[in-house]
mmCIF file of C-alpha atoms in Angstrom:
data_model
loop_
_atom_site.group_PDB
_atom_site.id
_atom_site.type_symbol
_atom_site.label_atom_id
_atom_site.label_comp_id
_atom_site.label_asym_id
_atom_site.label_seq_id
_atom_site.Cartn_x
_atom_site.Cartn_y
_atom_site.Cartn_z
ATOM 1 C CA UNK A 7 53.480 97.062 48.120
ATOM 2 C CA UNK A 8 51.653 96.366 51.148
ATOM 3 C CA UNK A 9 47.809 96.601 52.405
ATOM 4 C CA UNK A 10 46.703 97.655 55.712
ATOM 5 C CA UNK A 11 45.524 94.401 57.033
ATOM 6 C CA UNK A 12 43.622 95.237 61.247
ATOM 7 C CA UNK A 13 46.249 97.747 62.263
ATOM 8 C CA UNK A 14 48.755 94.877 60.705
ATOM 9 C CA UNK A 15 50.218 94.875 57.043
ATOM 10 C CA UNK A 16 50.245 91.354 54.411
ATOM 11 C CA UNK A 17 53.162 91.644 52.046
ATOM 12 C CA UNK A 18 52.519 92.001 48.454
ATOM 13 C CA UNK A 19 48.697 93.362 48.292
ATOM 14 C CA UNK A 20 47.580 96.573 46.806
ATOM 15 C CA UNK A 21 46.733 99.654 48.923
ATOM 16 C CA UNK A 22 43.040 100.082 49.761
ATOM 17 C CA UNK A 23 42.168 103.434 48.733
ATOM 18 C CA UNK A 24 38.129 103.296 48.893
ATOM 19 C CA UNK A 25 38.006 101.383 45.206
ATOM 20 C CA UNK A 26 38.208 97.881 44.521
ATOM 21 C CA UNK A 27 41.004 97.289 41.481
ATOM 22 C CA UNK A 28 40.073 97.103 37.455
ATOM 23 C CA UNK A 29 37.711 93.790 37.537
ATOM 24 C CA UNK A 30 38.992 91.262 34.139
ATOM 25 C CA UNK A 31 35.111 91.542 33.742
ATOM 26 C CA UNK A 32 32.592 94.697 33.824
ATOM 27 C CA UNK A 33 31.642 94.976 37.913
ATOM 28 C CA UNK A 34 29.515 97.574 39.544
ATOM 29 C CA UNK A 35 31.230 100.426 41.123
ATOM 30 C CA UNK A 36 31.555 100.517 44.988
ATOM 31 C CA UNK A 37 31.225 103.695 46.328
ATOM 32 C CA UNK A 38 33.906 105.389 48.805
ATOM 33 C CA UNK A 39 31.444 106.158 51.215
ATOM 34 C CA UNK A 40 30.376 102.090 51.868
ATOM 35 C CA UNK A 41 34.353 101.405 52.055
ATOM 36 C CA UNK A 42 34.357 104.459 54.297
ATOM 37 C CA UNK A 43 31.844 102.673 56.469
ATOM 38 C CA UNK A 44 33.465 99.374 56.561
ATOM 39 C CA UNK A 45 36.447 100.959 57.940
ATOM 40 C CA UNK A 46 35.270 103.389 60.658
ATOM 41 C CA UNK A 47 34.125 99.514 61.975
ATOM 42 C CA UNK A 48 36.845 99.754 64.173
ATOM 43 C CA UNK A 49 40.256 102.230 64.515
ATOM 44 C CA UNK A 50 43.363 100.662 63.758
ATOM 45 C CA UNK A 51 45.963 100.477 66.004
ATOM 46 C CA UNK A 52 49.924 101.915 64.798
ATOM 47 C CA UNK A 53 50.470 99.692 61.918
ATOM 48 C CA UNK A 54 53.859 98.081 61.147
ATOM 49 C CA UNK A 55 55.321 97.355 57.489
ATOM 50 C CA UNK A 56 57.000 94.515 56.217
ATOM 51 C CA UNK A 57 58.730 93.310 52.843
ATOM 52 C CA UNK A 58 59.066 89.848 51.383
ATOM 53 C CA UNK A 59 57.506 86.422 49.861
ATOM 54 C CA UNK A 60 56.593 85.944 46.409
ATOM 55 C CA UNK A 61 53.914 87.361 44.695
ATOM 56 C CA UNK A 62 50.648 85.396 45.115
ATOM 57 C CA UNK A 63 49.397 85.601 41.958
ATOM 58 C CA UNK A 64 45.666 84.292 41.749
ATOM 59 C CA UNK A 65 46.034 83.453 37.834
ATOM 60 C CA UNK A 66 49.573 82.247 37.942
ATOM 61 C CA UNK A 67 50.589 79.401 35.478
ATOM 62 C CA UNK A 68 51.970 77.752 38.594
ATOM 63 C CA UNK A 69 48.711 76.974 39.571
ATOM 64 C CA UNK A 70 47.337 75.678 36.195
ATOM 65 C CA UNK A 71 50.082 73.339 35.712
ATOM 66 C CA UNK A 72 49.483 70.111 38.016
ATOM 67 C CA UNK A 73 52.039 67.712 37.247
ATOM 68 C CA UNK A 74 54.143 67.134 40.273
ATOM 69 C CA UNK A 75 57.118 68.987 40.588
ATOM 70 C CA UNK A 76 54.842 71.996 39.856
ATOM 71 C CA UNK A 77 52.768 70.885 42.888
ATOM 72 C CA UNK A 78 55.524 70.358 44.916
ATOM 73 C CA UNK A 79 57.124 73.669 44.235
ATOM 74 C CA UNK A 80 53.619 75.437 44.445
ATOM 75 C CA UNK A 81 53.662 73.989 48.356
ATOM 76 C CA UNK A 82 57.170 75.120 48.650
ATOM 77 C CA UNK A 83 56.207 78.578 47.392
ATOM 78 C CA UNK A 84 53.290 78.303 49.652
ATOM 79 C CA UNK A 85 55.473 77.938 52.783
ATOM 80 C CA UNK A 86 57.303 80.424 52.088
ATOM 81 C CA UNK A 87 54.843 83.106 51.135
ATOM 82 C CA UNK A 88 52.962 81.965 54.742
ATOM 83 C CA UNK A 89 55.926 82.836 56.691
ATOM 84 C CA UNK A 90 56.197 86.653 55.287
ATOM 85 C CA UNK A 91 52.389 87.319 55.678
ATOM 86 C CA UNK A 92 52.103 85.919 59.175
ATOM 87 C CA UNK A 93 55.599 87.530 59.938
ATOM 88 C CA UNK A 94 53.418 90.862 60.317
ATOM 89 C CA UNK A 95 50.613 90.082 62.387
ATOM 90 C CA UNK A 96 50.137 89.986 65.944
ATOM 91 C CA UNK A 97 51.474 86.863 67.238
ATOM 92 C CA UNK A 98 48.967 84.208 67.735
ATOM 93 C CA UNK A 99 48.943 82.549 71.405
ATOM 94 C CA UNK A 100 46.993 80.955 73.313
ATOM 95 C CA UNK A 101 47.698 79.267 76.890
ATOM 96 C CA UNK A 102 44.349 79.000 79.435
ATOM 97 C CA UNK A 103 45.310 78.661 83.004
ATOM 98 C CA UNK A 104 43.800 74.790 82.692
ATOM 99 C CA UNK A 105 46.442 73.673 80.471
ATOM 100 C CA UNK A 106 49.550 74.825 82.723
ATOM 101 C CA UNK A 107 47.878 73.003 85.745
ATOM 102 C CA UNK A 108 47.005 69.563 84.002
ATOM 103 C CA UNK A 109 50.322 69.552 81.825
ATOM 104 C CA UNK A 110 51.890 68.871 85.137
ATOM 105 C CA UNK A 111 49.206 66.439 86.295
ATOM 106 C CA UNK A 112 49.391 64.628 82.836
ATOM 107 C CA UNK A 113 53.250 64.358 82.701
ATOM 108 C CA UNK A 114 52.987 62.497 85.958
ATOM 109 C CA UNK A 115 49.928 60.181 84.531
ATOM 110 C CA UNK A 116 52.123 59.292 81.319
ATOM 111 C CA UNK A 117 54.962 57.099 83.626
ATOM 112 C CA UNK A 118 51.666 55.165 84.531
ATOM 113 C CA UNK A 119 50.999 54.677 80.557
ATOM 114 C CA UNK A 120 51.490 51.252 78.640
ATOM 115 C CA UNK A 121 50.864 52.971 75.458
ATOM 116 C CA UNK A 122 50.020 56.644 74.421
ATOM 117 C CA UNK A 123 47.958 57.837 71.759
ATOM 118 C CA UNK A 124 48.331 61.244 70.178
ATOM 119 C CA UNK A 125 45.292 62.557 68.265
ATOM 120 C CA UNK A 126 46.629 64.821 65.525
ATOM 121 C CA UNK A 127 44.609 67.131 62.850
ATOM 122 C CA UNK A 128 44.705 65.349 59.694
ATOM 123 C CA UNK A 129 44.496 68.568 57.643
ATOM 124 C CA UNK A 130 47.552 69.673 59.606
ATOM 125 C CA UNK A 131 50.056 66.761 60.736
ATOM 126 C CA UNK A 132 53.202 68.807 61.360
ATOM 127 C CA UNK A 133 51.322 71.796 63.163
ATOM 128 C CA UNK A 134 49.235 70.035 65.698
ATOM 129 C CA UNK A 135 52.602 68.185 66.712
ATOM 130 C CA UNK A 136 53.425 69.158 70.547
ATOM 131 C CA UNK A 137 57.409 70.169 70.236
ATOM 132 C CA UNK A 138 57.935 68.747 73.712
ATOM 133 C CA UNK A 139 56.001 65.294 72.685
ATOM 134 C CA UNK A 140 58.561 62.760 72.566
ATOM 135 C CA UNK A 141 60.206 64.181 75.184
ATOM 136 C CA UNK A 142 57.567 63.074 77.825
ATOM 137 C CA UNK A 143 57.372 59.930 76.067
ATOM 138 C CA UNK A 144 60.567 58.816 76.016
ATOM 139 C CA UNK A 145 60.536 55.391 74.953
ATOM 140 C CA UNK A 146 56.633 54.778 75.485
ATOM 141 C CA UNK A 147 54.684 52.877 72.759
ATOM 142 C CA UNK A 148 53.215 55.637 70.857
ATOM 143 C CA UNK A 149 50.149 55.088 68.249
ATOM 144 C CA UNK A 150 49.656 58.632 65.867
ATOM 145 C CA UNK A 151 45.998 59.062 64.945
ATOM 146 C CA UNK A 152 44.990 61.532 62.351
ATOM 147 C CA UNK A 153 41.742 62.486 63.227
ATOM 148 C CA UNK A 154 39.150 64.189 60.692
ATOM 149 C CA UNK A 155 40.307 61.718 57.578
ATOM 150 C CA UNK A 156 37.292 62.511 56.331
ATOM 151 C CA UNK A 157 38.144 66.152 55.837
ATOM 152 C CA UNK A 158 41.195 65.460 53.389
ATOM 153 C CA UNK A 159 41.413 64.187 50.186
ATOM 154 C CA UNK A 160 42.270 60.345 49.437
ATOM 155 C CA UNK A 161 45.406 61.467 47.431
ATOM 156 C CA UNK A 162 46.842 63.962 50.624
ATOM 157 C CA UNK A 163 45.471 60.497 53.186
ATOM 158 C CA UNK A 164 47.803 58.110 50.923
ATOM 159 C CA UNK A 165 50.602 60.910 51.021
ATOM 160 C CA UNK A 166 50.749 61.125 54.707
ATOM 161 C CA UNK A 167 50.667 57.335 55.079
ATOM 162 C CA UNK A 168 53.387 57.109 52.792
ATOM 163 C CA UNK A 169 55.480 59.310 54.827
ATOM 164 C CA UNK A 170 54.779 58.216 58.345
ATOM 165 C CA UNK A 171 55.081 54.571 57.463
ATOM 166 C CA UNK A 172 58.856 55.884 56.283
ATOM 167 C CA UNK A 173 59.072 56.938 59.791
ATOM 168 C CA UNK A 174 58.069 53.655 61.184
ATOM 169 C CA UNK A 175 55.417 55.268 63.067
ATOM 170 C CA UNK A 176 52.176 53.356 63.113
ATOM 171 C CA UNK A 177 49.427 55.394 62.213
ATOM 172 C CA UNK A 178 45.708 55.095 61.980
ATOM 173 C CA UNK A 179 43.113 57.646 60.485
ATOM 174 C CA UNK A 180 40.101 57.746 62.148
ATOM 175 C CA UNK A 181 36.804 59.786 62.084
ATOM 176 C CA UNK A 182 35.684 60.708 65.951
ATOM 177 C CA UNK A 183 32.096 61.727 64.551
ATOM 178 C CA UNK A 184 31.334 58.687 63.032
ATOM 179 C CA UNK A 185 33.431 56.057 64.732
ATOM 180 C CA UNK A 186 35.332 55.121 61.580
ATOM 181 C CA UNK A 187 39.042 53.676 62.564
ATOM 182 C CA UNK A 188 38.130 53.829 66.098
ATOM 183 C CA UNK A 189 38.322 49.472 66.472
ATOM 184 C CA UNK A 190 41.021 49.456 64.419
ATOM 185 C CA UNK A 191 42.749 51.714 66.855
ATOM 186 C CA UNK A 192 41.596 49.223 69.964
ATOM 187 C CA UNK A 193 43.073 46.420 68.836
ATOM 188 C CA UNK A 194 46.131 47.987 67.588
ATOM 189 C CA UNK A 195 46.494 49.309 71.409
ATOM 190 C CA UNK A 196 45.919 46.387 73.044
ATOM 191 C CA UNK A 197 48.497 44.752 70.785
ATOM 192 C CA UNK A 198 51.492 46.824 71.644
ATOM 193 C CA UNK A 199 50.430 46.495 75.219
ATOM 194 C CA UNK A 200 50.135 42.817 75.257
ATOM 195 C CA UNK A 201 53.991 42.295 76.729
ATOM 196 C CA UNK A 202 53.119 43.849 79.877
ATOM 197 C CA UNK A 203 50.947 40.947 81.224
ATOM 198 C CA UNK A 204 53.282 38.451 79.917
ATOM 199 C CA UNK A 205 55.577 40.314 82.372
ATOM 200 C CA UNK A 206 53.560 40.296 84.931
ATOM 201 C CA UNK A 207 52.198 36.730 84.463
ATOM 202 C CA UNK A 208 56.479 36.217 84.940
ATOM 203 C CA UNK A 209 56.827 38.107 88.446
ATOM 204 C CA UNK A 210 53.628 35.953 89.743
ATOM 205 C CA UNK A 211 51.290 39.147 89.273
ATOM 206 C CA UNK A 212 47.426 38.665 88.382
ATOM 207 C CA UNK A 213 46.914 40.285 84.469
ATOM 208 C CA UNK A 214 46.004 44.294 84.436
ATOM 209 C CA UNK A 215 43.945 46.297 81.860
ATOM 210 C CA UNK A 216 45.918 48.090 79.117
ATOM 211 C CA UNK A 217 46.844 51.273 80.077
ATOM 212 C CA UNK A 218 46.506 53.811 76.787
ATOM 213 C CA UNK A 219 46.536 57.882 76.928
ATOM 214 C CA UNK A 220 45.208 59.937 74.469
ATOM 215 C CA UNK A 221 46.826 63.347 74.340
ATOM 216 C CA UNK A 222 46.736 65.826 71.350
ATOM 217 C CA UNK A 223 46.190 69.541 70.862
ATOM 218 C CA UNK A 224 42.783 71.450 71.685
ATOM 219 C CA UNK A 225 39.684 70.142 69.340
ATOM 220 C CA UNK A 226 41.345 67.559 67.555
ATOM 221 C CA UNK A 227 38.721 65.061 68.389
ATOM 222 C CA UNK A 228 40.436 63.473 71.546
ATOM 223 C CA UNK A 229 37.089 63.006 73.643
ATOM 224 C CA UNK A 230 34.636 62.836 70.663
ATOM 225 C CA UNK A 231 37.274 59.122 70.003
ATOM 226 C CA UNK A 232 37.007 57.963 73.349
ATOM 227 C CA UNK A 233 33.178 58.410 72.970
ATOM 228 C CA UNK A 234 32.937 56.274 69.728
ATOM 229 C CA UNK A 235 35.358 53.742 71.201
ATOM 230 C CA UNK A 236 32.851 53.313 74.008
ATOM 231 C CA UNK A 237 29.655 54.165 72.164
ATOM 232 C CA UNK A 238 28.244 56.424 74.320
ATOM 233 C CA UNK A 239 28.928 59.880 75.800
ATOM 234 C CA UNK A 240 31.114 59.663 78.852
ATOM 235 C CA UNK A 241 33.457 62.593 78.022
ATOM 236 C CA UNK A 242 32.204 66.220 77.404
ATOM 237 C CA UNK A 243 32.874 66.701 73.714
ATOM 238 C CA UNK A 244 32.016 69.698 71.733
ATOM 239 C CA UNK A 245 33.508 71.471 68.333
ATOM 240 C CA UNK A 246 35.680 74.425 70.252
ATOM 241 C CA UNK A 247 38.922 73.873 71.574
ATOM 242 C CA UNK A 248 39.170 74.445 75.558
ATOM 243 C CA UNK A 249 36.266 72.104 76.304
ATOM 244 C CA UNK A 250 38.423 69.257 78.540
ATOM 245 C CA UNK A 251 39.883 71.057 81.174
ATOM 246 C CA UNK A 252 40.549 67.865 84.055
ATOM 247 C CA UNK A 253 42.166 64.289 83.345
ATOM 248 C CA UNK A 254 39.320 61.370 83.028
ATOM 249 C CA UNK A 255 39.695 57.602 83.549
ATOM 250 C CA UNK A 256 37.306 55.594 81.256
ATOM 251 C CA UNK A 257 37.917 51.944 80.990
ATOM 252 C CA UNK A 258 36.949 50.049 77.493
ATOM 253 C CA UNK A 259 35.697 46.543 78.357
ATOM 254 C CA UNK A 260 37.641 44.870 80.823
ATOM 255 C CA UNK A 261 40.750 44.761 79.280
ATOM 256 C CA UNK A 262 41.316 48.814 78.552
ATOM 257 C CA UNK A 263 41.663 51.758 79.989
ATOM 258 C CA UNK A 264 41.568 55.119 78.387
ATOM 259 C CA UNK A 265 42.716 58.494 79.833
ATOM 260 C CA UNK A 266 40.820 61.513 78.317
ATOM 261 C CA UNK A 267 43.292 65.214 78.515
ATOM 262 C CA UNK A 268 43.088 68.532 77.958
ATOM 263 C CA UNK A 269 44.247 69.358 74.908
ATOM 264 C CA UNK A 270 47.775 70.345 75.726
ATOM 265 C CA UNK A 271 49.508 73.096 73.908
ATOM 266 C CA UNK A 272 52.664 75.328 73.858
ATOM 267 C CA UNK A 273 53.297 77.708 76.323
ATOM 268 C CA UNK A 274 54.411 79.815 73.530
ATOM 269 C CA UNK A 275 54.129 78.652 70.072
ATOM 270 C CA UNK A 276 57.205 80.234 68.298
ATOM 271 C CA UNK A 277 56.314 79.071 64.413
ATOM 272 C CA UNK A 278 53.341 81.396 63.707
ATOM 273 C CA UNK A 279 52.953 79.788 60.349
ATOM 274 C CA UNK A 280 51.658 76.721 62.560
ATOM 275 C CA UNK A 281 49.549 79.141 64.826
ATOM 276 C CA UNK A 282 47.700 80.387 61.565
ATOM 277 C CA UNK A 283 46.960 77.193 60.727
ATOM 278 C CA UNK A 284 46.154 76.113 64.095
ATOM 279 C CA UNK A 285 43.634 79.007 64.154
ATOM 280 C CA UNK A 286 41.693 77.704 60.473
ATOM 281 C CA UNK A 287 41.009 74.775 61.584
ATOM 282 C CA UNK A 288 39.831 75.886 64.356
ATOM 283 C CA UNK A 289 42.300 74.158 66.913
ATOM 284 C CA UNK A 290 43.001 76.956 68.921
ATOM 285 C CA UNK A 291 40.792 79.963 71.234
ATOM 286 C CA UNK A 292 39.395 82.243 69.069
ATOM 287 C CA UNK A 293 40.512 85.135 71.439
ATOM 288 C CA UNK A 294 43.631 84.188 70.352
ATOM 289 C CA UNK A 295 43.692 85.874 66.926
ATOM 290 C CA UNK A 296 42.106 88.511 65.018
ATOM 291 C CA UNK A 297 39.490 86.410 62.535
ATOM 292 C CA UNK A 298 39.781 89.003 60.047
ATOM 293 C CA UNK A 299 43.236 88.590 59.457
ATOM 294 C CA UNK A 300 43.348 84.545 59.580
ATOM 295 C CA UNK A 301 40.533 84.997 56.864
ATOM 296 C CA UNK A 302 42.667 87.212 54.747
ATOM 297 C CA UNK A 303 45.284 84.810 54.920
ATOM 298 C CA UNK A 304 43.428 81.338 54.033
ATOM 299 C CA UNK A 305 42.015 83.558 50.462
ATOM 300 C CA UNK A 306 45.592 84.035 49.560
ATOM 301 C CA UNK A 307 46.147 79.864 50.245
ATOM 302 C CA UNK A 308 43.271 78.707 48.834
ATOM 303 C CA UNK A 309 43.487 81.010 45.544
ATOM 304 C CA UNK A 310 47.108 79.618 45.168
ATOM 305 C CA UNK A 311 46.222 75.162 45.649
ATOM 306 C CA UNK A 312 45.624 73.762 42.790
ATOM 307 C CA UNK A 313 43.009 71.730 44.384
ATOM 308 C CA UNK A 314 40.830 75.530 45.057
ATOM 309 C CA UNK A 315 42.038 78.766 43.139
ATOM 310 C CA UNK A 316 40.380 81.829 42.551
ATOM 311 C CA UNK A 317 37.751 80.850 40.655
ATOM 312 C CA UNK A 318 36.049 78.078 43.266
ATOM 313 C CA UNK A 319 35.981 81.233 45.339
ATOM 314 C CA UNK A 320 34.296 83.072 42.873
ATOM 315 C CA UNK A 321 32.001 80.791 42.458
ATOM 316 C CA UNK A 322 31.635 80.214 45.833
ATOM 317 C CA UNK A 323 30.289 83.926 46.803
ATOM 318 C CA UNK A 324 29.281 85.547 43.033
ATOM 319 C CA UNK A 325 31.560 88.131 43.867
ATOM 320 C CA UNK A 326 34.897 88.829 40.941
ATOM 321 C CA UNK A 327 38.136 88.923 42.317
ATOM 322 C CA UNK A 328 40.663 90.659 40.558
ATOM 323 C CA UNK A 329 43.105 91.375 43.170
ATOM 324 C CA UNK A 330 45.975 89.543 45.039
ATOM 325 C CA UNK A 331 44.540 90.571 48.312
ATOM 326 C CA UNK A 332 42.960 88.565 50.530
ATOM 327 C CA UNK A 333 41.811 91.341 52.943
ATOM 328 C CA UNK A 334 40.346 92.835 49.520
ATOM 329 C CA UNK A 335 38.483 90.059 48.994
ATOM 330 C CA UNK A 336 37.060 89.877 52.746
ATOM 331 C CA UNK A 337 35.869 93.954 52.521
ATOM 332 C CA UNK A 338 34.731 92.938 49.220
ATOM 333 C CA UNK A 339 32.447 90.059 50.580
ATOM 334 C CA UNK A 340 31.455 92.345 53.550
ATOM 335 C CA UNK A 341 30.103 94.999 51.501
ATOM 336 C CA UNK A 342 28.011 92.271 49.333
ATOM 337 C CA UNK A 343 26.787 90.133 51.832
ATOM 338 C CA UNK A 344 27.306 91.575 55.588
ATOM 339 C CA UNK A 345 26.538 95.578 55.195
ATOM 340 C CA UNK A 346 30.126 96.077 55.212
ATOM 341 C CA UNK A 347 30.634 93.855 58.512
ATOM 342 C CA UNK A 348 34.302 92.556 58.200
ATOM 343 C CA UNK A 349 34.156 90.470 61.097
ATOM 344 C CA UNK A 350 31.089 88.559 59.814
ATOM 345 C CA UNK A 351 32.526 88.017 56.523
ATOM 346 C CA UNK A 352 35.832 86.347 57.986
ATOM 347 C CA UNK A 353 34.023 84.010 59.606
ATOM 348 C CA UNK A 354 32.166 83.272 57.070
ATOM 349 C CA UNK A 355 35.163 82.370 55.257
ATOM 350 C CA UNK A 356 36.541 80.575 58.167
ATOM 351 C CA UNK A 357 33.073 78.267 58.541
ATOM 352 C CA UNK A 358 33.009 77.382 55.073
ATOM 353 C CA UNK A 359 36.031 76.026 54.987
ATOM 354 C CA UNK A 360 35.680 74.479 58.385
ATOM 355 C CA UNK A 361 32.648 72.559 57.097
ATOM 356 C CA UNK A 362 34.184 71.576 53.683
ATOM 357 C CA UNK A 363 32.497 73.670 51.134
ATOM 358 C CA UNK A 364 35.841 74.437 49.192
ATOM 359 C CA UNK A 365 36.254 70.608 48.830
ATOM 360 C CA UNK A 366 38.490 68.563 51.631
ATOM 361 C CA UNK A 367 41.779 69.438 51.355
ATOM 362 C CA UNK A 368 44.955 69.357 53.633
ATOM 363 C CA UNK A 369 46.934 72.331 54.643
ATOM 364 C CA UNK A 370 50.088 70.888 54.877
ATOM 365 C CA UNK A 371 52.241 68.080 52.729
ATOM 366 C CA UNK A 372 54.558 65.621 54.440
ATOM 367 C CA UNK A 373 57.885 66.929 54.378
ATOM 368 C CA UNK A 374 60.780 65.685 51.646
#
């Protein structure tokens, strides 16, 4: 089956006839005529049906079993479920006419670079990696920060660290609000830089500050770093993605010197799986998706973790959900808390778990 989901259809969710499904416990009855109101909100557009991905069941023995290989196949599941449901929607992009302009400018900047820092969400590691990265790179000494380690739990930190140290990739988690990580990631710079005034010393040449970039995706906490490393505010930082829009020089003491960037992104981001999760955490332009159906999407993640389910959401807004629908559970909040306002509901959703209240969790586990 499939539900109508903003002119767009999620796989596997009941049809929303104007009645909520059979609540597990005795609920109130909603009446047509407030569904009917919700959705003469807006008129849908030609809608477009798909078929696939496992059934997300929201009281699923998967999910009450937590020893590991259930875990691990739960994610699996996960990913796979993620790629049916976005599969349907209307592709998520997002490109301002800043970014094209200072992706050229920064390209040129990065042959200057002795080292380059990449700010990465650490609720999403994978998605908020630029495809076209190490490319520009090349053989640069490259420092990974996962930014917002405060916003995961220790388990998914040690998990990630795990894996990138497998990589040989050194890697620092920091917390751009607070500071935390952000001398840590100073001295590790000026470490891996050290051999270029050793060089220079060599050739007869007087000694140079380090040289480090930071580059990352939109709102990952690029400028909000460069403003704890230098305890004060001397790059424009705010929680929205698009707020850097020209390259800034800063220089750290006398031995360091920080470029600030846009937050550079794909001209076209092909895995829409990432752009969903780009558009949760709030990483991308909101014009760049429909809220309503990112919202619907996160309920059917967080009911299957583990770490959430079904019944922290309950909890959460005293509403029963007996459904496997995530744009179910949206109307349903809308109609008890918003007048039947979908849009304010979705955001709702998104905010809350933008600011932690379903616990910190990651969206993503390092690959196997």
């Amino acid at each position: 089956m499939a539900v109508q989901l903003s002119g767009q259809w999620l796989p596997n969710c009941p049809p929303f006839s104007g009645q909520f499904p059979q609540s597990r416990s005795r609920t109130k009855a909603i009446s047509p005529s407030a569904v009917s109101a919700t959705a003469s909100l807006s008129s849908p557009p030609p809608t477009i049906q798909i078929v696939g991905g496992k059934n997300p069941s929201w009281y699923g023995d998967d999910i009450l079993n937590s020893n590991g290989s259930q875990l691990e196949s739960t994610w699996v599941d996960l990913d796979t479920d993620l790629y049916h449901w976005t599969k349907a929607l209307r592709p998520v992009q997002w490109y301002p006419g800043h970014i094209a302009k200072t992706e050229k400018e920064l390209k040129e900047q990065l042959k200057l670079m002795d080292v380059v820092i990449e700010v990465r969400d650490a609720r999403i590691p994978m998605s908020t990696s630029h495809p076209q990265m190490d490319s520009w790179l090349g053989n640069r000494k490259r420092i990974l920060v996962l930014n917002r380690e405060d916003m995961i739990s220790t388990a998914d930190r040690n998990a990630w660290a795990t894996y990138f140290a497998s990589q040989g990739t050194k890697v620092v988690f920091s917390n751009g609000q607070l500071g935390m990580g952000t001398m840590r990631l100073s001295r590790l710079a000026k470490s891996l830089a050290e051999g270029v005034n050793i060089k220079r010393r060599a050739k007869g040449l007087l000694p140079r500050s380090v040289r480090a970039g930071i580059v990352g995706y939109p709102n990952v906490g690029k400028s909000s770093l460069i403003n704890r490393l230098l305890k004060r505010r001397m790059c424009p930082a705010a929680p929205r993605p698009g707020v850097t829009r020209v390259l800034k020089w800063v220089r750290f003491g006398k031995d360091l010197e920080l470029l600030d960037s846009p937050g550079m992104i794909p001209m076209r981001i092909s895995d829409q799986t990432a752009a969903i999760k780009l558009a949760i955490c709030d990483d991308i332009g909101e014009r760049s998706y429909n809220v309503a159906d990112v919202a619907a999407i996160l309920v059917q993640m967080l009911a299957r973790l583990p770490s959430v389910g079904i019944e922290v959401l309950q909890k959460r807004y005293k509403i029963d959900v007996d459904g496997q629908c995530g744009q179910v559970f949206v109307q349903k909040l809308a109609l008890h808390l918003f007048n039947g306002d979908t849009h304010q509901a979705a955001f709702r959703i998104l905010s809350d778990f933008r600011k932690g209240k379903f616990g910190w969790i990651a969206l993503e586990q390092p690959p196997r």
